[in-house]
XYZ file of C-alpha atoms in Angstrom:
328
model
C 6.527 -2.781 27.181
C 7.582 0.862 26.822
C 6.682 0.801 23.120
C 3.218 -0.620 23.902
C 2.573 2.117 26.466
C 3.678 4.783 23.976
C 1.271 3.302 21.431
C -1.691 3.202 23.823
C -1.069 6.700 25.144
C -0.390 8.036 21.647
C 2.958 9.629 22.506
C 4.223 11.616 19.519
C 7.487 10.623 17.850
C 10.097 12.847 16.131
C 7.582 13.789 13.416
C 5.305 15.329 16.036
C 2.666 12.665 15.434
C 1.872 9.291 16.979
C -0.590 6.407 17.052
C -3.550 8.652 17.943
C -2.957 11.133 15.110
C -5.575 11.235 12.362
C -5.136 11.636 8.621
C -6.645 15.123 8.736
C -4.296 16.197 11.521
C -1.110 15.033 9.801
C -2.025 16.726 6.498
C -3.370 20.004 7.868
C -0.045 21.854 7.768
C 0.947 20.192 4.500
C -2.175 21.618 2.910
C -1.829 25.050 4.445
C 1.800 25.721 3.604
C 3.441 23.316 1.209
C 1.233 21.037 -0.873
C 1.537 21.906 -4.579
C -1.723 22.228 -6.467
C -2.976 20.015 -9.295
C -1.524 16.812 -7.903
C -2.968 13.460 -8.966
C -3.010 10.372 -6.755
C -4.018 6.794 -7.534
C -5.191 4.889 -4.449
C -5.925 1.178 -4.660
C -8.375 -0.334 -2.212
C -10.136 3.016 -1.864
C -13.686 1.659 -1.951
C -13.652 1.051 1.812
C -11.619 1.257 5.009
C -8.386 3.201 5.243
C -8.194 3.490 1.454
C -11.502 5.365 1.323
C -10.397 7.586 4.216
C -7.072 8.265 2.483
C -8.975 9.276 -0.656
C -11.307 11.540 1.323
C -8.519 13.365 3.131
C -6.265 13.791 0.093
C -9.243 15.064 -1.926
C -9.914 17.524 0.893
C -6.327 18.746 0.441
C -7.053 19.531 -3.207
C -5.573 16.417 -4.812
C -7.266 14.770 -7.791
C -8.064 11.173 -6.828
C -8.200 8.141 -9.110
C -9.934 5.131 -7.569
C -9.222 1.785 -9.249
C -12.219 -0.350 -8.285
C -13.141 -3.976 -8.788
C -16.699 -2.963 -7.905
C -17.327 0.270 -9.804
C -20.596 0.864 -7.935
C -18.715 0.905 -4.631
C -16.112 3.226 -6.120
C -18.833 5.545 -7.365
C -20.476 5.534 -3.923
C -17.162 6.629 -2.342
C -16.812 9.325 -5.007
C -20.304 10.657 -4.299
C -19.727 10.620 -0.540
C -16.485 12.591 -0.891
C -18.076 15.098 -3.264
C -21.033 15.555 -0.926
C -18.575 16.726 1.726
C -16.355 18.519 -0.766
C -18.216 19.517 -3.976
C -14.977 20.656 -5.639
C -13.275 17.291 -5.221
C -12.027 15.726 -8.440
C -12.584 11.970 -8.361
C -12.211 9.450 -11.189
C -13.321 5.825 -10.844
C -11.859 3.201 -13.183
C -12.419 -0.537 -13.350
C -9.702 -2.958 -12.178
C -9.156 -6.427 -10.727
C -5.793 -6.323 -8.959
C -5.505 -10.107 -9.033
C -5.577 -10.097 -12.848
C -2.560 -9.055 -14.925
C -4.791 -8.403 -17.942
C -7.124 -6.164 -15.930
C -4.210 -4.193 -14.475
C -2.848 -3.573 -17.957
C -6.252 -2.360 -19.154
C -6.528 -0.012 -16.176
C -3.072 1.468 -16.756
C -3.761 1.945 -20.471
C -7.049 3.676 -19.652
C -5.446 5.939 -17.033
C -2.515 6.898 -19.266
C -4.923 7.737 -22.095
C -6.422 10.473 -19.894
C -3.216 12.502 -20.226
C -3.105 13.310 -16.512
C 0.047 13.747 -14.418
C 0.753 11.159 -11.726
C 2.353 12.399 -8.521
C 1.303 9.856 -5.904
C 0.671 6.121 -6.125
C -0.684 4.456 -2.997
C -0.597 0.661 -3.176
C -3.114 0.151 -0.402
C -5.437 -2.688 -1.463
C -5.218 -5.791 0.688
C -6.956 -9.148 0.657
C -7.021 -11.924 3.228
C -8.152 -15.405 2.165
C -9.130 -17.810 4.889
C -9.066 -20.668 2.389
C -6.809 -21.313 -0.584
C -7.997 -19.484 -3.707
C -6.324 -18.863 -7.059
C -6.449 -15.896 -9.420
C -7.258 -16.194 -13.115
C -3.479 -16.255 -13.655
C -3.347 -19.370 -11.440
C -1.555 -17.617 -8.581
C -2.535 -17.803 -4.904
C -5.047 -14.984 -4.500
C -3.482 -13.122 -1.537
C -0.037 -12.950 -3.145
C -1.537 -12.080 -6.541
C -3.634 -9.211 -5.174
C -1.539 -7.760 -2.376
C 1.875 -7.949 -4.013
C 2.127 -9.048 -7.652
C -0.754 -6.836 -8.774
C 0.844 -3.793 -7.175
C 4.257 -4.753 -8.563
C 2.866 -4.776 -12.105
C 0.813 -1.608 -11.671
C 3.805 0.281 -10.294
C 5.949 -0.893 -13.186
C 3.414 0.199 -15.802
C 2.914 3.645 -14.222
C 6.483 4.364 -13.169
C 7.586 6.169 -16.330
C 4.574 8.481 -16.057
C 5.563 9.273 -12.457
C 9.178 9.977 -13.431
C 8.008 12.134 -16.336
C 5.611 14.070 -14.094
C 8.318 14.710 -11.491
C 10.738 15.914 -14.170
C 8.229 18.235 -15.818
C 6.747 19.721 -12.643
C 9.708 19.656 -10.272
C 7.416 18.004 -7.697
C 8.803 14.826 -6.153
C 6.775 11.708 -6.930
C 5.836 9.408 -4.067
C 4.847 5.750 -3.971
C 3.531 4.272 -0.734
C 3.309 0.510 -0.229
C 0.911 -0.363 2.578
C 2.492 -3.259 4.440
C 1.945 -4.533 7.981
C 3.848 -5.283 11.165
C 2.751 -8.865 10.544
C 5.579 -9.046 7.969
C 7.879 -9.759 10.921
C 6.169 -13.127 11.411
C 7.636 -14.431 8.138
C 10.391 -17.010 8.540
C 13.270 -16.936 6.088
C 12.933 -20.651 5.296
C 9.251 -20.167 4.401
C 9.777 -17.182 2.097
C 9.899 -19.232 -1.087
C 8.591 -17.653 -4.291
C 7.255 -20.791 -5.962
C 5.548 -21.937 -2.784
C 3.928 -18.514 -2.367
C 2.517 -18.818 -5.883
C 1.043 -22.241 -5.182
C 1.225 -23.211 -1.486
C 1.389 -26.869 -0.556
C 0.133 -26.323 2.997
C -1.925 -23.149 2.907
C -2.254 -20.870 5.910
C -4.144 -17.619 5.401
C -2.250 -15.607 7.988
C 1.105 -16.793 6.644
C 0.103 -15.920 3.072
C -0.992 -12.438 4.178
C 2.236 -11.868 6.116
C 4.352 -13.007 3.148
C 2.547 -10.617 0.816
C 3.253 -7.744 3.222
C 6.905 -8.774 3.476
C 7.077 -8.659 -0.316
C 5.694 -5.103 -0.310
C 8.560 -3.874 1.884
C 11.143 -5.673 -0.251
C 9.575 -4.138 -3.350
C 9.993 -0.653 -1.870
C 13.616 -1.266 -0.971
C 14.611 -2.748 -4.335
C 12.790 -0.096 -6.364
C 14.493 2.598 -4.270
C 17.870 1.324 -5.469
C 16.732 1.310 -9.088
C 15.266 4.816 -8.914
C 18.405 6.206 -7.271
C 20.525 4.658 -10.022
C 18.424 6.611 -12.531
C 18.511 9.830 -10.471
C 14.714 9.788 -10.671
C 12.791 12.151 -8.417
C 10.377 9.455 -7.260
C 10.491 8.092 -3.720
C 8.952 4.860 -2.469
C 8.359 3.842 1.144
C 6.407 1.183 3.034
C 4.030 1.863 5.907
C 2.279 -0.093 8.641
C -1.126 1.529 9.217
C -1.704 -0.147 12.566
C -4.395 -2.672 13.405
C -7.506 -0.991 12.089
C -11.227 -1.751 12.308
C -11.579 -2.831 8.665
C -12.829 -5.803 6.672
C -9.336 -7.335 6.713
C -9.397 -7.451 10.522
C -12.887 -8.946 10.539
C -11.682 -11.685 8.185
C -8.976 -12.560 10.734
C -11.446 -12.751 13.612
C -12.178 -16.409 13.013
C -8.538 -17.236 13.752
C -8.619 -16.104 17.378
C -10.783 -16.812 20.376
C -13.451 -14.345 21.427
C -11.378 -13.360 24.481
C -8.306 -12.624 22.349
C -10.462 -10.640 19.945
C -11.778 -8.581 22.868
C -8.228 -7.830 24.030
C -7.034 -7.056 20.502
C -9.934 -4.652 20.037
C -8.419 -2.426 22.720
C -5.444 -1.830 20.420
C -7.459 -1.071 17.284
C -7.103 2.259 15.550
C -9.962 4.166 14.003
C -10.032 4.310 10.221
C -8.768 7.897 10.245
C -5.902 6.985 12.568
C -5.107 4.038 10.303
C -4.904 6.287 7.243
C -2.638 8.823 8.951
C 0.761 7.252 8.220
C -0.033 6.801 4.524
C -1.192 10.425 4.263
C 1.813 11.671 6.218
C 4.326 9.912 3.979
C 2.420 11.023 0.873
C 2.376 14.745 1.698
C 4.792 15.718 4.453
C 7.786 17.919 3.718
C 9.643 15.875 6.330
C 9.684 12.916 3.933
C 11.235 14.853 1.045
C 14.009 12.727 -0.466
C 13.251 9.827 1.892
C 13.020 6.461 0.141
C 13.273 2.768 0.978
C 12.115 3.279 4.563
C 9.408 1.738 6.745
C 7.036 3.995 8.686
C 4.826 3.248 11.691
C 2.589 5.837 13.411
C 3.913 8.590 11.108
C 7.535 7.958 12.130
C 10.364 6.008 10.545
C 10.671 2.608 12.186
C 12.505 -0.699 11.934
C 11.424 -3.670 9.867
C 12.641 -7.260 10.187
C 16.092 -8.504 9.199
C 14.587 -10.437 6.298
C 12.801 -7.325 5.046
C 16.168 -5.521 5.065
C 17.958 -8.284 3.125
C 18.976 -6.645 -0.171
C 19.829 -9.927 -1.883
C 16.418 -11.400 -1.032
C 14.690 -8.255 -2.286
C 16.621 -8.401 -5.550
C 15.827 -12.094 -5.983
C 12.125 -11.449 -5.366
C 12.171 -8.657 -7.943
C 13.775 -10.849 -10.602
C 11.397 -13.732 -9.926
C 8.384 -11.412 -10.057
C 9.512 -9.867 -13.338
C 10.164 -13.248 -14.914
C 6.761 -14.551 -13.853
C 4.902 -11.508 -15.186
C 6.755 -11.722 -18.508
C 5.951 -15.433 -18.846
C 2.283 -14.943 -18.088
C 2.104 -11.978 -20.482
C 3.236 -14.226 -23.332
C 0.532 -16.826 -22.692
């Protein structure tokens, strides 16, 4: 009850920010005093919602933005809107389908050919499927897009991030956008093969499992990066329940009265983008990796999300699957 009241009132946590803080507010001091220049950030899911707001605010802070877009016209519209507000903003739009391994590889090849540094990678894109759908790789669409696509993209861009951090002395940061809904996942239901091809599909369960996987990915990759002494940090964030297309897709799962009540807890898009922007730019997150942030403050995730053996198993299974599909 106390936590709910703090959320509604917007009481600030140790970081000085809380649920009511906006992306511009949490990055204002970062921009004024500490943000290095000539940074490059890739933001998935930046054609709408909190991804587009994240792109707008980071561009306002002088960061070059790369928008991977399934719909290039939408990506271009976001680019033009940002540049109308900020004519000096540097925005690049590249084609991608995050549910397709082949498309992700083409995107990464195209980005790397540009010869740009890569300081920040924000794995933000999220998809909710009411009904069972499969990707071109024959994987359940939610899991393919929300988790496996980001896993592969991160892997293909990681050496560039490590190289950039080494050459510039600026710490690299990866942010996995997860959700508090990860805590709904039961251990006995978190089965890799069943997530690839569910026998009894439930859209909310599939979404929650994909967000659980994003936290586990952050925790396992943290261990690997520390073993290499790499200056790249990775953390997971819960943006809050935001007025976006994802939430509208869920509306059919609840009654109108529940939707009305839930709407009272919704964040604005700018409030939803704040935790991602905070973790991406704040000096307070220097050297912080493998953590889970809510409302711009470090928080607790579920016991399953903290299970190192499960995270390692998921990593191995994901790698094996991607390698098999790459050979087809």
